[in-house]
Amino acid sequence: LLQGKDWKTSTLLTALLYPGLMGMIFIGINIFVSSQGSSSTAPPSTLLSALFLLLGVMTPLVFVGSFFGFKKDTIETPVRTNQIARHIPDQVWYSHPLFSIAVGGIFPFGAVCIELFFIMSAIWLHQLYFMFGFLFVVLFILVATCAEISIVICYFQLCSEDFNWWWRSFISAGSSGGYMFLYSIWYFYSKLSITSFVPSVLYFSYMAMCSMTFAIITGSIGFYASLWFIRQIYGAIKID
């Protein structure tokens, strides 16, 4: 559908980019706390086990899945598209990518910010968390919010004759991860009493990993929602 050509590179990035990034951050944290003599250092056996799971189990399964996936029929566009890309006219200020990305991340983060406070309190302040039923409801609200805001932004973008919707739809909802990290900075200075350097590094490193994960999840929801929306509206076009 997006006319991708280099499927091997895409498969390799799918298998290694996110786990490799998280692994490098974790190893960096582990080396740092080990040099400071901290007792929270992960043993080498744990690191080797994680590396074996990544290279020996997950990566081969991704390649096997991509091998069979690329043998399937591609998703066809519901209408015939022009091979020559149209000129995108000058956009008004509210359709600028930076504005839509900044606005798009506020609503998904706002849907979970209250619940995020209790989750972070359970993690960093050792409080009990028992509202799992409410957390399940908030998850559905988050998915619906990401889908709706991405569809709305995609609709206004298409109305402005800007057809580059794919990365915009991902980053618009995925920018909520940036708001999550900003919230973690506020939480650190207002709710925690951490003054040592090592715990501060651990806190911001782990919250950065959580924020990146949250951005990828919400961005993926936004992209697939926009893809569904695009197929629905253009599939309804009747060409005689």
Tab-separated table of C-alpha atoms in Angstrom:
chain	number	residue	atom	x	y	z
A	1	LEU	CA	0.000	0.000	0.000
A	2	LEU	CA	2.807	2.433	0.854
A	3	GLN	CA	4.935	1.098	-2.022
A	4	GLY	CA	7.772	-0.138	0.172
A	5	LYS	CA	10.548	-1.945	-1.671
A	6	ASP	CA	13.263	-2.962	0.779
A	7	TRP	CA	11.404	-5.563	2.835
A	8	LYS	CA	14.564	-7.125	4.256
A	9	THR	CA	15.651	-3.867	5.862
A	10	SER	CA	12.130	-3.329	7.198
A	11	THR	CA	12.116	-6.804	8.721
A	12	LEU	CA	15.530	-6.309	10.290
A	13	LEU	CA	14.497	-2.976	11.793
A	14	THR	CA	11.277	-4.518	13.093
A	15	ALA	CA	13.228	-7.247	14.839
A	16	LEU	CA	16.126	-5.221	16.220
A	17	LEU	CA	15.403	-1.477	16.346
A	18	TYR	CA	13.118	-1.222	19.371
A	19	PRO	CA	14.543	-4.177	21.370
A	20	GLY	CA	18.083	-3.083	20.522
A	21	LEU	CA	17.398	0.482	21.652
A	22	MET	CA	15.827	-0.667	24.904
A	23	GLY	CA	18.671	-3.131	25.424
A	24	MET	CA	21.355	-0.512	24.908
A	25	ILE	CA	19.672	1.833	27.370
A	26	PHE	CA	19.362	-0.953	29.929
A	27	ILE	CA	22.972	-2.048	29.470
A	28	GLY	CA	24.110	1.554	29.786
A	29	ILE	CA	22.136	1.895	33.024
A	30	ASN	CA	23.567	-1.402	34.275
A	31	ILE	CA	27.165	-0.334	33.552
A	32	PHE	CA	26.572	3.008	35.224
A	33	VAL	CA	25.063	1.617	38.440
A	34	SER	CA	27.733	-1.078	38.529
A	35	SER	CA	30.466	1.566	38.410
A	36	GLN	CA	28.756	3.346	41.306
A	37	GLY	CA	28.716	0.169	43.399
A	38	SER	CA	24.917	-0.119	43.437
A	39	SER	CA	23.229	-3.363	44.512
A	40	SER	CA	20.614	-3.074	41.743
A	41	THR	CA	23.051	-4.237	39.064
A	42	ALA	CA	21.685	-7.032	36.869
A	43	PRO	CA	23.922	-10.137	36.785
A	44	PRO	CA	25.670	-11.063	33.491
A	45	SER	CA	23.586	-14.253	33.241
A	46	THR	CA	20.416	-12.146	33.010
A	47	LEU	CA	21.890	-10.006	30.232
A	48	LEU	CA	23.031	-13.077	28.289
A	49	SER	CA	19.597	-14.665	28.653
A	50	ALA	CA	17.924	-11.517	27.294
A	51	LEU	CA	20.395	-11.394	24.395
A	52	PHE	CA	19.712	-15.048	23.584
A	53	LEU	CA	15.952	-14.442	23.590
A	54	LEU	CA	16.407	-11.474	21.250
A	55	LEU	CA	18.791	-13.049	18.725
A	56	GLY	CA	17.876	-16.704	19.072
A	57	VAL	CA	14.114	-16.615	19.475
A	58	MET	CA	12.450	-13.312	18.626
A	59	THR	CA	14.528	-12.271	15.595
A	60	PRO	CA	14.146	-15.606	13.737
A	61	LEU	CA	10.401	-15.582	14.424
A	62	VAL	CA	10.120	-12.061	12.980
A	63	PHE	CA	11.913	-13.173	9.810
A	64	VAL	CA	9.709	-16.255	9.507
A	65	GLY	CA	6.591	-14.134	9.949
A	66	SER	CA	7.773	-11.573	7.403
A	67	PHE	CA	8.629	-14.324	4.908
A	68	PHE	CA	5.087	-15.645	4.943
A	69	GLY	CA	3.611	-12.149	5.255
A	70	PHE	CA	5.290	-10.824	2.111
A	71	LYS	CA	3.973	-13.828	0.187
A	72	LYS	CA	0.436	-12.666	0.833
A	73	ASP	CA	-1.388	-10.293	-1.463
A	74	THR	CA	-0.698	-6.638	-0.743
A	75	ILE	CA	-3.413	-4.316	0.448
A	76	GLU	CA	-4.868	-2.756	-2.670
A	77	THR	CA	-5.958	0.848	-2.827
A	78	PRO	CA	-9.743	1.182	-3.240
A	79	VAL	CA	-9.346	3.680	-6.107
A	80	ARG	CA	-6.870	4.232	-8.906
A	81	THR	CA	-4.133	6.672	-7.930
A	82	ASN	CA	-2.095	8.976	-10.119
A	83	GLN	CA	1.516	7.931	-10.616
A	84	ILE	CA	2.670	11.564	-10.630
A	85	ALA	CA	2.499	13.187	-7.199
A	86	ARG	CA	0.442	16.361	-7.073
A	87	HIS	CA	1.875	19.635	-5.845
A	88	ILE	CA	0.957	20.292	-2.220
A	89	PRO	CA	-0.278	23.877	-1.847
A	90	ASP	CA	0.881	26.197	0.903
A	91	GLN	CA	-0.690	25.204	4.188
A	92	VAL	CA	-2.350	27.428	6.750
A	93	TRP	CA	-0.809	27.639	10.215
A	94	TYR	CA	-3.163	25.184	11.918
A	95	SER	CA	-2.373	22.466	9.357
A	96	HIS	CA	1.372	22.719	9.910
A	97	PRO	CA	2.905	19.374	10.984
A	98	LEU	CA	4.326	20.796	14.223
A	99	PHE	CA	0.940	22.145	15.281
A	100	SER	CA	-0.941	18.934	14.512
A	101	ILE	CA	1.723	16.843	16.232
A	102	ALA	CA	1.628	19.035	19.347
A	103	VAL	CA	-2.170	18.988	19.516
A	104	GLY	CA	-2.504	15.315	18.602
A	105	GLY	CA	-0.543	14.105	21.613
A	106	ILE	CA	-2.453	16.109	24.221
A	107	PHE	CA	-5.712	14.156	24.029
A	108	PRO	CA	-4.297	10.591	24.340
A	109	PHE	CA	-2.133	11.724	27.245
A	110	GLY	CA	-5.070	13.511	28.854
A	111	ALA	CA	-7.050	10.269	28.693
A	112	VAL	CA	-4.504	8.458	30.864
A	113	CYS	CA	-2.851	11.186	32.957
A	114	ILE	CA	-4.978	10.540	36.059
A	115	GLU	CA	-4.381	6.803	35.922
A	116	LEU	CA	-0.714	7.412	35.168
A	117	PHE	CA	-0.387	9.258	38.480
A	118	PHE	CA	-1.540	6.212	40.449
A	119	ILE	CA	0.637	3.845	38.416
A	120	MET	CA	3.733	5.967	38.956
A	121	SER	CA	2.911	6.284	42.649
A	122	ALA	CA	2.727	2.488	42.877
A	123	ILE	CA	6.092	2.142	41.131
A	124	TRP	CA	8.121	4.944	42.690
A	125	LEU	CA	6.379	5.529	46.024
A	126	HIS	CA	5.632	1.848	46.783
A	127	GLN	CA	1.904	2.433	47.071
A	128	LEU	CA	-0.686	-0.259	46.445
A	129	TYR	CA	-2.501	-0.273	43.111
A	130	PHE	CA	-5.765	-2.173	42.922
A	131	MET	CA	-7.873	-0.372	40.255
A	132	PHE	CA	-7.201	-2.862	37.472
A	133	GLY	CA	-10.799	-2.824	36.284
A	134	PHE	CA	-10.671	0.932	35.860
A	135	LEU	CA	-7.288	0.577	34.152
A	136	PHE	CA	-8.905	-1.770	31.611
A	137	VAL	CA	-11.569	0.856	30.878
A	138	VAL	CA	-8.919	3.566	30.518
A	139	LEU	CA	-7.133	1.362	27.986
A	140	PHE	CA	-10.211	1.342	25.752
A	141	ILE	CA	-10.564	5.105	26.181
A	142	LEU	CA	-6.912	5.528	25.157
A	143	VAL	CA	-7.356	3.427	22.015
A	144	ALA	CA	-10.512	5.308	21.028
A	145	THR	CA	-8.887	8.696	21.681
A	146	CYS	CA	-5.783	7.872	19.620
A	147	ALA	CA	-7.932	6.640	16.742
A	148	GLU	CA	-10.272	9.620	16.785
A	149	ILE	CA	-7.622	12.339	16.999
A	150	SER	CA	-5.576	10.719	14.233
A	151	ILE	CA	-8.619	10.445	11.971
A	152	VAL	CA	-9.585	14.078	12.587
A	153	ILE	CA	-6.062	15.312	11.848
A	154	CYS	CA	-5.886	13.106	8.766
A	155	TYR	CA	-9.230	14.461	7.530
A	156	PHE	CA	-8.167	18.105	7.853
A	157	GLN	CA	-4.854	17.256	6.226
A	158	LEU	CA	-6.591	15.721	3.215
A	159	CYS	CA	-8.923	18.705	3.017
A	160	SER	CA	-5.805	20.862	2.705
A	161	GLU	CA	-4.683	18.658	-0.237
A	162	ASP	CA	-1.736	17.263	1.711
A	163	PHE	CA	-1.604	13.558	0.921
A	164	ASN	CA	1.430	12.707	3.103
A	165	TRP	CA	-0.685	11.302	5.902
A	166	TRP	CA	1.178	8.139	6.968
A	167	TRP	CA	3.981	9.495	9.156
A	168	ARG	CA	1.811	12.404	10.294
A	169	SER	CA	-0.828	9.989	11.591
A	170	PHE	CA	1.808	8.024	13.502
A	171	ILE	CA	3.615	10.983	15.057
A	172	SER	CA	0.441	12.913	15.875
A	173	ALA	CA	-0.801	10.259	18.273
A	174	GLY	CA	2.707	9.105	19.190
A	175	SER	CA	3.676	12.557	20.451
A	176	SER	CA	1.748	11.649	23.603
A	177	GLY	CA	4.936	9.847	24.647
A	178	GLY	CA	6.671	13.227	24.793
A	179	TYR	CA	3.949	14.573	27.061
A	180	MET	CA	4.353	11.501	29.225
A	181	PHE	CA	8.061	12.223	29.662
A	182	LEU	CA	7.329	15.875	30.486
A	183	TYR	CA	4.846	14.643	33.068
A	184	SER	CA	7.523	12.388	34.563
A	185	ILE	CA	9.785	15.441	34.967
A	186	TRP	CA	7.015	17.267	36.830
A	187	TYR	CA	6.343	14.182	38.959
A	188	PHE	CA	10.024	13.887	39.846
A	189	TYR	CA	10.331	17.429	41.181
A	190	SER	CA	6.894	17.663	42.833
A	191	LYS	CA	6.231	14.207	44.286
A	192	LEU	CA	9.571	12.472	44.800
A	193	SER	CA	12.282	13.242	47.294
A	194	ILE	CA	15.204	11.893	45.294
A	195	THR	CA	18.387	13.859	45.774
A	196	SER	CA	21.088	11.317	44.880
A	197	PHE	CA	22.524	11.223	41.386
A	198	VAL	CA	22.250	7.466	40.763
A	199	PRO	CA	18.503	7.152	41.597
A	200	SER	CA	17.822	10.207	39.445
A	201	VAL	CA	19.569	8.616	36.467
A	202	LEU	CA	17.622	5.398	37.005
A	203	TYR	CA	14.321	7.252	37.223
A	204	PHE	CA	14.727	9.302	34.062
A	205	SER	CA	16.198	6.370	32.117
A	206	TYR	CA	13.302	4.070	32.946
A	207	MET	CA	10.724	6.788	32.324
A	208	ALA	CA	12.347	7.523	28.951
A	209	MET	CA	11.978	3.842	28.055
A	210	CYS	CA	8.333	3.885	29.160
A	211	SER	CA	7.667	7.088	27.204
A	212	MET	CA	9.186	5.674	23.999
A	213	THR	CA	7.131	2.507	24.382
A	214	PHE	CA	3.979	4.532	24.959
A	215	ALA	CA	4.746	6.651	21.878
A	216	ILE	CA	5.145	3.586	19.667
A	217	ILE	CA	1.890	2.048	20.930
A	218	THR	CA	-0.202	5.185	20.517
A	219	GLY	CA	1.428	6.033	17.181
A	220	SER	CA	0.638	2.580	15.822
A	221	ILE	CA	-2.987	2.931	16.878
A	222	GLY	CA	-3.172	6.294	15.141
A	223	PHE	CA	-1.647	4.974	11.933
A	224	TYR	CA	-3.948	1.969	11.630
A	225	ALA	CA	-6.986	4.093	12.443
A	226	SER	CA	-6.027	6.571	9.711
A	227	LEU	CA	-5.408	3.714	7.269
A	228	TRP	CA	-8.884	2.340	7.980
A	229	PHE	CA	-10.369	5.813	7.555
A	230	ILE	CA	-8.591	6.401	4.242
A	231	ARG	CA	-9.792	3.075	2.849
A	232	GLN	CA	-13.353	3.746	3.974
A	233	ILE	CA	-13.731	7.212	2.482
A	234	TYR	CA	-11.998	6.434	-0.815
A	235	GLY	CA	-13.722	3.062	-1.071
A	236	ALA	CA	-17.057	4.909	-0.992
A	237	ILE	CA	-16.154	6.924	-4.094
A	238	LYS	CA	-18.182	5.814	-7.110
A	239	ILE	CA	-16.375	6.240	-10.405
A	240	ASP	CA	-18.530	5.747	-13.517
